[in-house]
Amino acid sequence: MRSQKPTHRGPRDERGVVAARILSVARASFAAYGYAGTSLRSVGRDADVDPGLVIYYFKDKRGLLDAALVPPPGWTEAIATAAAAPMRLRGAALVRTMIDAWEAPASEEFLRSTILTAAHEPIARQRLATNFAVHILDAVSSRLDDDERLVRASLAASQIVGLAMMRYVWKVGALAAMPSDQAIALVAPAVQRYLNGKLTGLDQ
Amino acid sequence: MRSQKPTHRGPRDERGVVAARILSVARASFAAYGYAGTSLRSVGRDADVDPGLVIYYFKDKRGLLDAALVPPPGWTEAIATAAAAPMRLRGAALVRTMIDAWEAPASEEFLRSTILTAAHEPIARQRLATNFAVHILDAVSSRLDDDERLVRASLAASQIVGLAMMRYVWKVGALAAMPSDQAIALVAPAVQRYLNGKLTGLDQ
DNA sequence: GGCTAAATTCAGCGTATGTTGAAACTACGT
DNA sequence: ACGTAGTTTCAACATACGCTGAATTTAGCC
């Protein structure tokens, strides 16, 4: 009358499948409840695994967060590609890249957990500043050549971020309800103007 | 050798001063560490008050959150005023109203805690959807008269939200470093175009 | 067929949490 | 003076947390 549940231990993990499952659960939980709101016990429960195993793989709760904030493969390249599109189409390319990332489950998990955890955890914020500022802002601004390229990149990013917040994070308003092609078509011109249009208010 | 600290109980609260202090501390903590990361004990400690008193005033931890998410007086009116500005200046008026709110400590506390808590707490998200969508989107869209007014309001809001995230929440990039007048001048034209310019991609 | 190393579980530690119920203090009306 | 209502503190509860150390199972290697 001890344990009726078939507890079978030992190596049955194939190439880190279990670790990947834990990580996926953790990302979802960080995004949904934040860092403090995520417990190793609940992660273990959702991943059908003992909490100790989470720590066995990720060492720490913080280590789990660190792993959750690593961008998925292809992320950097996708941005670089969009930032290198012909100037005429670059605005639309950037917006489309971002929207595609938000609508693919794998990268959506990463984006959501990063953006939402960055709100509360200084570590996540710094990580986002790196992944975001360095990769995105640099990818965009290094492809521009005038004096205001840093400003232009920031402006373009601000519009894309705003779209993501309204459409995917808060899911509020008309932008959240329309098909993605329409959202891209509506927002791309503004981004494009930021990239190579005339800027107001730089001299005063 | 019992208690050397002068414990003085009894009514020394003047017109809810203590409750206001608790609420202010709570807002700051919600914004900094999130809902789960905020403990009644730490709130009490920072407000120089016993944790039980927090519950005496706000009944629940959730009640404390509820109170923290109530907009400060003047908030709704400020948005309505900006949304009613002459059409030519409306974009700039909206952007300036938001930036002013973020730079005034009282409303900054509210905005920050609302936006950041909305990331993790469904209750806060719904509250933000109400305060934000209903008040802002409606204030803006009810002043427009064409068929796409809901879309126009959402687009304008997305640009303003993006600016707020980059400049005040994440503090990343050129938009975070420049004086506020410059940020307004740079972003206002895009908002203005969303309000009464030509929109792309609505028919296909 | 034992050996080893990796994978997994288990029991338990110290600590912090939200909440409660009662107690203590103060100001004020009578 | 006195009681009463409103504030504030205190002690304690059950629970949940992060993390550790040892135990247990399994798969592959000689």
JSON list of C-alpha atoms in Angstrom, two decimals, chain B residues 7-189:
[
{"chain": "B", "resi": 7, "resn": "THR", "atom": "CA", "xyz": [4.24, 51.33, 20.35]},
{"chain": "B", "resi": 8, "resn": "HIS", "atom": "CA", "xyz": [1.47, 53.81, 20.16]},
{"chain": "B", "resi": 9, "resn": "ARG", "atom": "CA", "xyz": [-1.82, 52.63, 18.85]},
{"chain": "B", "resi": 10, "resn": "GLY", "atom": "CA", "xyz": [-5.13, 54.35, 18.48]},
{"chain": "B", "resi": 11, "resn": "PRO", "atom": "CA", "xyz": [-6.41, 56.80, 15.91]},
{"chain": "B", "resi": 12, "resn": "ARG", "atom": "CA", "xyz": [-3.68, 59.09, 14.66]},
{"chain": "B", "resi": 13, "resn": "ASP", "atom": "CA", "xyz": [-4.76, 58.93, 11.04]},
{"chain": "B", "resi": 14, "resn": "GLU", "atom": "CA", "xyz": [-5.92, 62.22, 9.58]},
{"chain": "B", "resi": 15, "resn": "ARG", "atom": "CA", "xyz": [-8.50, 61.75, 6.89]},
{"chain": "B", "resi": 16, "resn": "GLY", "atom": "CA", "xyz": [-7.08, 58.61, 5.34]},
{"chain": "B", "resi": 17, "resn": "VAL", "atom": "CA", "xyz": [-3.50, 59.80, 5.18]},
{"chain": "B", "resi": 18, "resn": "VAL", "atom": "CA", "xyz": [-2.23, 56.40, 6.19]},
{"chain": "B", "resi": 19, "resn": "ALA", "atom": "CA", "xyz": [-4.38, 54.61, 3.63]},
{"chain": "B", "resi": 20, "resn": "ALA", "atom": "CA", "xyz": [-3.05, 56.93, 0.93]},
{"chain": "B", "resi": 21, "resn": "ARG", "atom": "CA", "xyz": [0.51, 56.25, 1.98]},
{"chain": "B", "resi": 22, "resn": "ILE", "atom": "CA", "xyz": [-0.08, 52.51, 1.86]},
{"chain": "B", "resi": 23, "resn": "LEU", "atom": "CA", "xyz": [-1.63, 52.82, -1.57]},
{"chain": "B", "resi": 24, "resn": "SER", "atom": "CA", "xyz": [1.28, 54.80, -2.91]},
{"chain": "B", "resi": 25, "resn": "VAL", "atom": "CA", "xyz": [3.77, 52.26, -1.61]},
{"chain": "B", "resi": 26, "resn": "ALA", "atom": "CA", "xyz": [1.66, 49.47, -3.06]},
{"chain": "B", "resi": 27, "resn": "ARG", "atom": "CA", "xyz": [1.54, 51.07, -6.50]},
{"chain": "B", "resi": 28, "resn": "ALA", "atom": "CA", "xyz": [5.29, 51.47, -6.56]},
{"chain": "B", "resi": 29, "resn": "SER", "atom": "CA", "xyz": [5.75, 47.87, -5.49]},
{"chain": "B", "resi": 30, "resn": "PHE", "atom": "CA", "xyz": [3.26, 46.48, -7.99]},
{"chain": "B", "resi": 31, "resn": "ALA", "atom": "CA", "xyz": [5.04, 48.40, -10.73]},
{"chain": "B", "resi": 32, "resn": "ALA", "atom": "CA", "xyz": [8.49, 47.31, -9.61]},
{"chain": "B", "resi": 33, "resn": "TYR", "atom": "CA", "xyz": [7.92, 43.68, -8.65]},
{"chain": "B", "resi": 34, "resn": "GLY", "atom": "CA", "xyz": [4.48, 42.76, -9.95]},
{"chain": "B", "resi": 35, "resn": "TYR", "atom": "CA", "xyz": [1.48, 41.46, -8.06]},
{"chain": "B", "resi": 36, "resn": "ALA", "atom": "CA", "xyz": [2.96, 38.17, -6.96]},
{"chain": "B", "resi": 37, "resn": "GLY", "atom": "CA", "xyz": [6.25, 39.84, -6.15]},
{"chain": "B", "resi": 38, "resn": "THR", "atom": "CA", "xyz": [4.58, 42.26, -3.79]},
{"chain": "B", "resi": 39, "resn": "SER", "atom": "CA", "xyz": [3.96, 41.06, -0.23]},
{"chain": "B", "resi": 40, "resn": "LEU", "atom": "CA", "xyz": [1.69, 42.67, 2.29]},
{"chain": "B", "resi": 41, "resn": "ARG", "atom": "CA", "xyz": [4.56, 42.52, 4.73]},
{"chain": "B", "resi": 42, "resn": "SER", "atom": "CA", "xyz": [6.92, 44.46, 2.49]},
{"chain": "B", "resi": 43, "resn": "VAL", "atom": "CA", "xyz": [4.22, 47.01, 1.75]},
{"chain": "B", "resi": 44, "resn": "GLY", "atom": "CA", "xyz": [3.66, 47.40, 5.46]},
{"chain": "B", "resi": 45, "resn": "ARG", "atom": "CA", "xyz": [7.37, 47.74, 6.10]},
{"chain": "B", "resi": 46, "resn": "ASP", "atom": "CA", "xyz": [7.81, 50.43, 3.43]},
{"chain": "B", "resi": 47, "resn": "ALA", "atom": "CA", "xyz": [4.76, 52.31, 4.66]},
{"chain": "B", "resi": 48, "resn": "ASP", "atom": "CA", "xyz": [5.83, 52.03, 8.32]},
{"chain": "B", "resi": 49, "resn": "VAL", "atom": "CA", "xyz": [2.74, 50.15, 9.22]},
{"chain": "B", "resi": 50, "resn": "ASP", "atom": "CA", "xyz": [1.71, 46.72, 10.39]},
{"chain": "B", "resi": 51, "resn": "PRO", "atom": "CA", "xyz": [0.74, 44.30, 7.61]},
{"chain": "B", "resi": 52, "resn": "GLY", "atom": "CA", "xyz": [-2.57, 43.75, 9.35]},
{"chain": "B", "resi": 53, "resn": "LEU", "atom": "CA", "xyz": [-3.39, 47.40, 8.81]},
{"chain": "B", "resi": 54, "resn": "VAL", "atom": "CA", "xyz": [-3.03, 47.00, 5.07]},
{"chain": "B", "resi": 55, "resn": "ILE", "atom": "CA", "xyz": [-5.69, 44.32, 5.23]},
{"chain": "B", "resi": 56, "resn": "TYR", "atom": "CA", "xyz": [-7.79, 46.40, 7.59]},
{"chain": "B", "resi": 57, "resn": "TYR", "atom": "CA", "xyz": [-7.99, 49.13, 4.97]},
{"chain": "B", "resi": 58, "resn": "PHE", "atom": "CA", "xyz": [-8.09, 47.10, 1.78]},
{"chain": "B", "resi": 59, "resn": "LYS", "atom": "CA", "xyz": [-9.56, 43.82, 3.00]},
{"chain": "B", "resi": 60, "resn": "ASP", "atom": "CA", "xyz": [-7.49, 41.63, 0.66]},
{"chain": "B", "resi": 61, "resn": "LYS", "atom": "CA", "xyz": [-4.31, 41.62, -1.30]},
{"chain": "B", "resi": 62, "resn": "ARG", "atom": "CA", "xyz": [-6.58, 41.68, -4.32]},
{"chain": "B", "resi": 63, "resn": "GLY", "atom": "CA", "xyz": [-8.45, 44.61, -2.82]},
{"chain": "B", "resi": 64, "resn": "LEU", "atom": "CA", "xyz": [-5.17, 46.46, -2.58]},
{"chain": "B", "resi": 65, "resn": "LEU", "atom": "CA", "xyz": [-4.56, 45.78, -6.26]},
{"chain": "B", "resi": 66, "resn": "ASP", "atom": "CA", "xyz": [-8.07, 46.92, -7.12]},
{"chain": "B", "resi": 67, "resn": "ALA", "atom": "CA", "xyz": [-7.49, 50.19, -5.33]},
{"chain": "B", "resi": 68, "resn": "ALA", "atom": "CA", "xyz": [-4.11, 50.66, -7.00]},
{"chain": "B", "resi": 69, "resn": "LEU", "atom": "CA", "xyz": [-5.69, 50.40, -10.43]},
{"chain": "B", "resi": 70, "resn": "VAL", "atom": "CA", "xyz": [-8.22, 53.19, -9.97]},
{"chain": "B", "resi": 71, "resn": "PRO", "atom": "CA", "xyz": [-7.18, 56.14, -12.10]},
{"chain": "B", "resi": 72, "resn": "PRO", "atom": "CA", "xyz": [-6.21, 59.35, -10.28]},
{"chain": "B", "resi": 73, "resn": "PRO", "atom": "CA", "xyz": [-8.67, 62.27, -10.47]},
{"chain": "B", "resi": 74, "resn": "GLY", "atom": "CA", "xyz": [-8.41, 64.29, -13.64]},
{"chain": "B", "resi": 75, "resn": "TRP", "atom": "CA", "xyz": [-7.19, 61.40, -15.70]},
{"chain": "B", "resi": 76, "resn": "THR", "atom": "CA", "xyz": [-10.32, 60.89, -17.77]},
{"chain": "B", "resi": 77, "resn": "GLU", "atom": "CA", "xyz": [-10.82, 64.60, -18.22]},
{"chain": "B", "resi": 78, "resn": "ALA", "atom": "CA", "xyz": [-7.28, 65.17, -19.46]},
{"chain": "B", "resi": 79, "resn": "ILE", "atom": "CA", "xyz": [-7.74, 62.61, -22.20]},
{"chain": "B", "resi": 80, "resn": "ALA", "atom": "CA", "xyz": [-11.14, 63.93, -23.18]},
{"chain": "B", "resi": 81, "resn": "THR", "atom": "CA", "xyz": [-9.71, 67.44, -23.44]},
{"chain": "B", "resi": 82, "resn": "ALA", "atom": "CA", "xyz": [-6.86, 66.32, -25.66]},
{"chain": "B", "resi": 83, "resn": "ALA", "atom": "CA", "xyz": [-9.23, 64.31, -27.83]},
{"chain": "B", "resi": 84, "resn": "ALA", "atom": "CA", "xyz": [-11.35, 67.39, -28.30]},
{"chain": "B", "resi": 85, "resn": "ALA", "atom": "CA", "xyz": [-8.50, 69.64, -29.45]},
{"chain": "B", "resi": 86, "resn": "PRO", "atom": "CA", "xyz": [-8.80, 71.22, -32.91]},
{"chain": "B", "resi": 87, "resn": "MET", "atom": "CA", "xyz": [-8.18, 68.53, -35.50]},
{"chain": "B", "resi": 88, "resn": "ARG", "atom": "CA", "xyz": [-4.93, 70.05, -36.74]},
{"chain": "B", "resi": 89, "resn": "LEU", "atom": "CA", "xyz": [-3.36, 69.91, -33.28]},
{"chain": "B", "resi": 90, "resn": "ARG", "atom": "CA", "xyz": [-5.03, 66.81, -31.96]},
{"chain": "B", "resi": 91, "resn": "GLY", "atom": "CA", "xyz": [-2.17, 64.45, -32.57]},
{"chain": "B", "resi": 92, "resn": "ALA", "atom": "CA", "xyz": [0.29, 66.61, -30.69]},
{"chain": "B", "resi": 93, "resn": "ALA", "atom": "CA", "xyz": [-2.24, 67.21, -27.92]},
{"chain": "B", "resi": 94, "resn": "LEU", "atom": "CA", "xyz": [-2.73, 63.48, -27.35]},
{"chain": "B", "resi": 95, "resn": "VAL", "atom": "CA", "xyz": [0.97, 62.75, -27.33]},
{"chain": "B", "resi": 96, "resn": "ARG", "atom": "CA", "xyz": [1.69, 65.65, -24.99]},
{"chain": "B", "resi": 97, "resn": "THR", "atom": "CA", "xyz": [-1.06, 64.60, -22.60]},
{"chain": "B", "resi": 98, "resn": "MET", "atom": "CA", "xyz": [0.38, 61.13, -22.34]},
{"chain": "B", "resi": 99, "resn": "ILE", "atom": "CA", "xyz": [3.94, 62.33, -21.90]},
{"chain": "B", "resi": 100, "resn": "ASP", "atom": "CA", "xyz": [2.86, 64.80, -19.26]},
{"chain": "B", "resi": 101, "resn": "ALA", "atom": "CA", "xyz": [1.07, 62.04, -17.42]},
{"chain": "B", "resi": 102, "resn": "TRP", "atom": "CA", "xyz": [4.17, 59.89, -17.47]},
{"chain": "B", "resi": 103, "resn": "GLU", "atom": "CA", "xyz": [6.31, 62.69, -16.15]},
{"chain": "B", "resi": 104, "resn": "ALA", "atom": "CA", "xyz": [4.04, 63.71, -13.28]},
{"chain": "B", "resi": 105, "resn": "PRO", "atom": "CA", "xyz": [4.87, 61.45, -10.32]},
{"chain": "B", "resi": 106, "resn": "ALA", "atom": "CA", "xyz": [1.25, 60.96, -9.24]},
{"chain": "B", "resi": 107, "resn": "SER", "atom": "CA", "xyz": [-0.05, 59.68, -12.55]},
{"chain": "B", "resi": 108, "resn": "GLU", "atom": "CA", "xyz": [3.22, 58.00, -13.42]},
{"chain": "B", "resi": 109, "resn": "GLU", "atom": "CA", "xyz": [2.68, 55.77, -10.39]},
{"chain": "B", "resi": 110, "resn": "PHE", "atom": "CA", "xyz": [-0.76, 54.83, -11.66]},
{"chain": "B", "resi": 111, "resn": "LEU", "atom": "CA", "xyz": [0.28, 54.32, -15.28]},
{"chain": "B", "resi": 112, "resn": "ARG", "atom": "CA", "xyz": [3.29, 52.28, -14.41]},
{"chain": "B", "resi": 113, "resn": "SER", "atom": "CA", "xyz": [1.52, 49.98, -11.98]},
{"chain": "B", "resi": 114, "resn": "THR", "atom": "CA", "xyz": [-1.42, 49.52, -14.33]},
{"chain": "B", "resi": 115, "resn": "ILE", "atom": "CA", "xyz": [0.62, 48.78, -17.43]},
{"chain": "B", "resi": 116, "resn": "LEU", "atom": "CA", "xyz": [3.09, 46.53, -15.71]},
{"chain": "B", "resi": 117, "resn": "THR", "atom": "CA", "xyz": [0.57, 44.62, -13.64]},
{"chain": "B", "resi": 118, "resn": "ALA", "atom": "CA", "xyz": [-1.62, 44.16, -16.69]},
{"chain": "B", "resi": 119, "resn": "ALA", "atom": "CA", "xyz": [1.17, 42.02, -18.06]},
{"chain": "B", "resi": 120, "resn": "HIS", "atom": "CA", "xyz": [0.62, 39.33, -15.44]},
{"chain": "B", "resi": 121, "resn": "GLU", "atom": "CA", "xyz": [-2.70, 39.77, -13.71]},
{"chain": "B", "resi": 122, "resn": "PRO", "atom": "CA", "xyz": [-5.85, 39.05, -15.71]},
{"chain": "B", "resi": 123, "resn": "ILE", "atom": "CA", "xyz": [-7.76, 41.41, -13.45]},
{"chain": "B", "resi": 124, "resn": "ALA", "atom": "CA", "xyz": [-5.37, 44.23, -14.18]},
{"chain": "B", "resi": 125, "resn": "ARG", "atom": "CA", "xyz": [-5.50, 43.47, -17.87]},
{"chain": "B", "resi": 126, "resn": "GLN", "atom": "CA", "xyz": [-9.25, 43.67, -17.91]},
{"chain": "B", "resi": 127, "resn": "ARG", "atom": "CA", "xyz": [-9.07, 46.87, -15.92]},
{"chain": "B", "resi": 128, "resn": "LEU", "atom": "CA", "xyz": [-6.59, 48.32, -18.38]},
{"chain": "B", "resi": 129, "resn": "ALA", "atom": "CA", "xyz": [-8.76, 47.24, -21.27]},
{"chain": "B", "resi": 130, "resn": "THR", "atom": "CA", "xyz": [-11.61, 49.14, -19.68]},
{"chain": "B", "resi": 131, "resn": "ASN", "atom": "CA", "xyz": [-9.75, 52.27, -18.64]},
{"chain": "B", "resi": 132, "resn": "PHE", "atom": "CA", "xyz": [-7.71, 52.28, -21.77]},
{"chain": "B", "resi": 133, "resn": "ALA", "atom": "CA", "xyz": [-9.93, 51.00, -24.51]},
{"chain": "B", "resi": 134, "resn": "VAL", "atom": "CA", "xyz": [-13.14, 52.53, -23.32]},
{"chain": "B", "resi": 135, "resn": "HIS", "atom": "CA", "xyz": [-11.78, 55.86, -22.15]},
{"chain": "B", "resi": 136, "resn": "ILE", "atom": "CA", "xyz": [-8.97, 56.53, -24.57]},
{"chain": "B", "resi": 137, "resn": "LEU", "atom": "CA", "xyz": [-10.12, 54.76, -27.69]},
{"chain": "B", "resi": 138, "resn": "ASP", "atom": "CA", "xyz": [-13.65, 56.03, -27.20]},
{"chain": "B", "resi": 139, "resn": "ALA", "atom": "CA", "xyz": [-12.59, 59.56, -26.41]},
{"chain": "B", "resi": 140, "resn": "VAL", "atom": "CA", "xyz": [-10.59, 59.62, -29.60]},
{"chain": "B", "resi": 141, "resn": "SER", "atom": "CA", "xyz": [-12.89, 57.71, -31.89]},
{"chain": "B", "resi": 142, "resn": "SER", "atom": "CA", "xyz": [-16.07, 59.45, -30.80]},
{"chain": "B", "resi": 143, "resn": "ARG", "atom": "CA", "xyz": [-14.55, 62.69, -32.03]},
{"chain": "B", "resi": 144, "resn": "LEU", "atom": "CA", "xyz": [-14.01, 61.28, -35.49]},
{"chain": "B", "resi": 145, "resn": "ASP", "atom": "CA", "xyz": [-16.79, 60.76, -37.95]},
{"chain": "B", "resi": 146, "resn": "ASP", "atom": "CA", "xyz": [-15.69, 58.53, -40.77]},
{"chain": "B", "resi": 147, "resn": "ASP", "atom": "CA", "xyz": [-16.17, 54.78, -41.05]},
{"chain": "B", "resi": 148, "resn": "GLU", "atom": "CA", "xyz": [-12.66, 53.93, -39.97]},
{"chain": "B", "resi": 149, "resn": "ARG", "atom": "CA", "xyz": [-12.68, 55.83, -36.71]},
{"chain": "B", "resi": 150, "resn": "LEU", "atom": "CA", "xyz": [-12.16, 52.73, -34.60]},
{"chain": "B", "resi": 151, "resn": "VAL", "atom": "CA", "xyz": [-9.17, 51.78, -36.70]},
{"chain": "B", "resi": 152, "resn": "ARG", "atom": "CA", "xyz": [-7.81, 55.33, -36.58]},
{"chain": "B", "resi": 153, "resn": "ALA", "atom": "CA", "xyz": [-8.09, 55.48, -32.80]},
{"chain": "B", "resi": 154, "resn": "SER", "atom": "CA", "xyz": [-6.34, 52.13, -32.41]},
{"chain": "B", "resi": 155, "resn": "LEU", "atom": "CA", "xyz": [-3.51, 53.18, -34.69]},
{"chain": "B", "resi": 156, "resn": "ALA", "atom": "CA", "xyz": [-3.00, 56.43, -32.84]},
{"chain": "B", "resi": 157, "resn": "ALA", "atom": "CA", "xyz": [-3.05, 54.60, -29.53]},
{"chain": "B", "resi": 158, "resn": "SER", "atom": "CA", "xyz": [-0.54, 52.05, -30.75]},
{"chain": "B", "resi": 159, "resn": "GLN", "atom": "CA", "xyz": [1.98, 54.74, -31.60]},
{"chain": "B", "resi": 160, "resn": "ILE", "atom": "CA", "xyz": [1.52, 56.44, -28.25]},
{"chain": "B", "resi": 161, "resn": "VAL", "atom": "CA", "xyz": [1.80, 53.16, -26.37]},
{"chain": "B", "resi": 162, "resn": "GLY", "atom": "CA", "xyz": [4.97, 52.26, -28.24]},
{"chain": "B", "resi": 163, "resn": "LEU", "atom": "CA", "xyz": [6.50, 55.57, -27.31]},
{"chain": "B", "resi": 164, "resn": "ALA", "atom": "CA", "xyz": [5.60, 55.05, -23.67]},
{"chain": "B", "resi": 165, "resn": "MET", "atom": "CA", "xyz": [7.11, 51.56, -23.61]},
{"chain": "B", "resi": 166, "resn": "MET", "atom": "CA", "xyz": [10.39, 52.61, -25.19]},
{"chain": "B", "resi": 167, "resn": "ARG", "atom": "CA", "xyz": [10.76, 55.84, -23.28]},
{"chain": "B", "resi": 168, "resn": "TYR", "atom": "CA", "xyz": [9.35, 55.12, -19.84]},
{"chain": "B", "resi": 169, "resn": "VAL", "atom": "CA", "xyz": [9.00, 51.40, -19.28]},
{"chain": "B", "resi": 170, "resn": "TRP", "atom": "CA", "xyz": [12.08, 49.92, -20.91]},
{"chain": "B", "resi": 171, "resn": "LYS", "atom": "CA", "xyz": [14.06, 53.15, -21.22]},
{"chain": "B", "resi": 172, "resn": "VAL", "atom": "CA", "xyz": [15.79, 52.00, -24.37]},
{"chain": "B", "resi": 173, "resn": "GLY", "atom": "CA", "xyz": [17.10, 53.84, -27.40]},
{"chain": "B", "resi": 174, "resn": "ALA", "atom": "CA", "xyz": [17.15, 57.43, -28.58]},
{"chain": "B", "resi": 175, "resn": "LEU", "atom": "CA", "xyz": [13.54, 58.15, -27.64]},
{"chain": "B", "resi": 176, "resn": "ALA", "atom": "CA", "xyz": [14.36, 57.51, -24.00]},
{"chain": "B", "resi": 177, "resn": "ALA", "atom": "CA", "xyz": [17.29, 59.90, -24.00]},
{"chain": "B", "resi": 178, "resn": "MET", "atom": "CA", "xyz": [15.86, 63.00, -25.65]},
{"chain": "B", "resi": 179, "resn": "PRO", "atom": "CA", "xyz": [13.92, 65.85, -24.03]},
{"chain": "B", "resi": 180, "resn": "SER", "atom": "CA", "xyz": [10.18, 65.37, -24.03]},
{"chain": "B", "resi": 181, "resn": "ASP", "atom": "CA", "xyz": [9.44, 68.23, -26.40]},
{"chain": "B", "resi": 182, "resn": "GLN", "atom": "CA", "xyz": [11.55, 66.61, -29.05]},
{"chain": "B", "resi": 183, "resn": "ALA", "atom": "CA", "xyz": [9.86, 63.23, -28.58]},
{"chain": "B", "resi": 184, "resn": "ILE", "atom": "CA", "xyz": [6.49, 64.90, -28.95]},
{"chain": "B", "resi": 185, "resn": "ALA", "atom": "CA", "xyz": [7.54, 66.72, -32.10]},
{"chain": "B", "resi": 186, "resn": "LEU", "atom": "CA", "xyz": [8.87, 63.53, -33.65]},
{"chain": "B", "resi": 187, "resn": "VAL", "atom": "CA", "xyz": [5.91, 61.31, -32.90]},
{"chain": "B", "resi": 188, "resn": "ALA", "atom": "CA", "xyz": [2.99, 63.69, -33.21]},
{"chain": "B", "resi": 189, "resn": "PRO", "atom": "CA", "xyz": [2.95, 63.81, -37.05]}
]
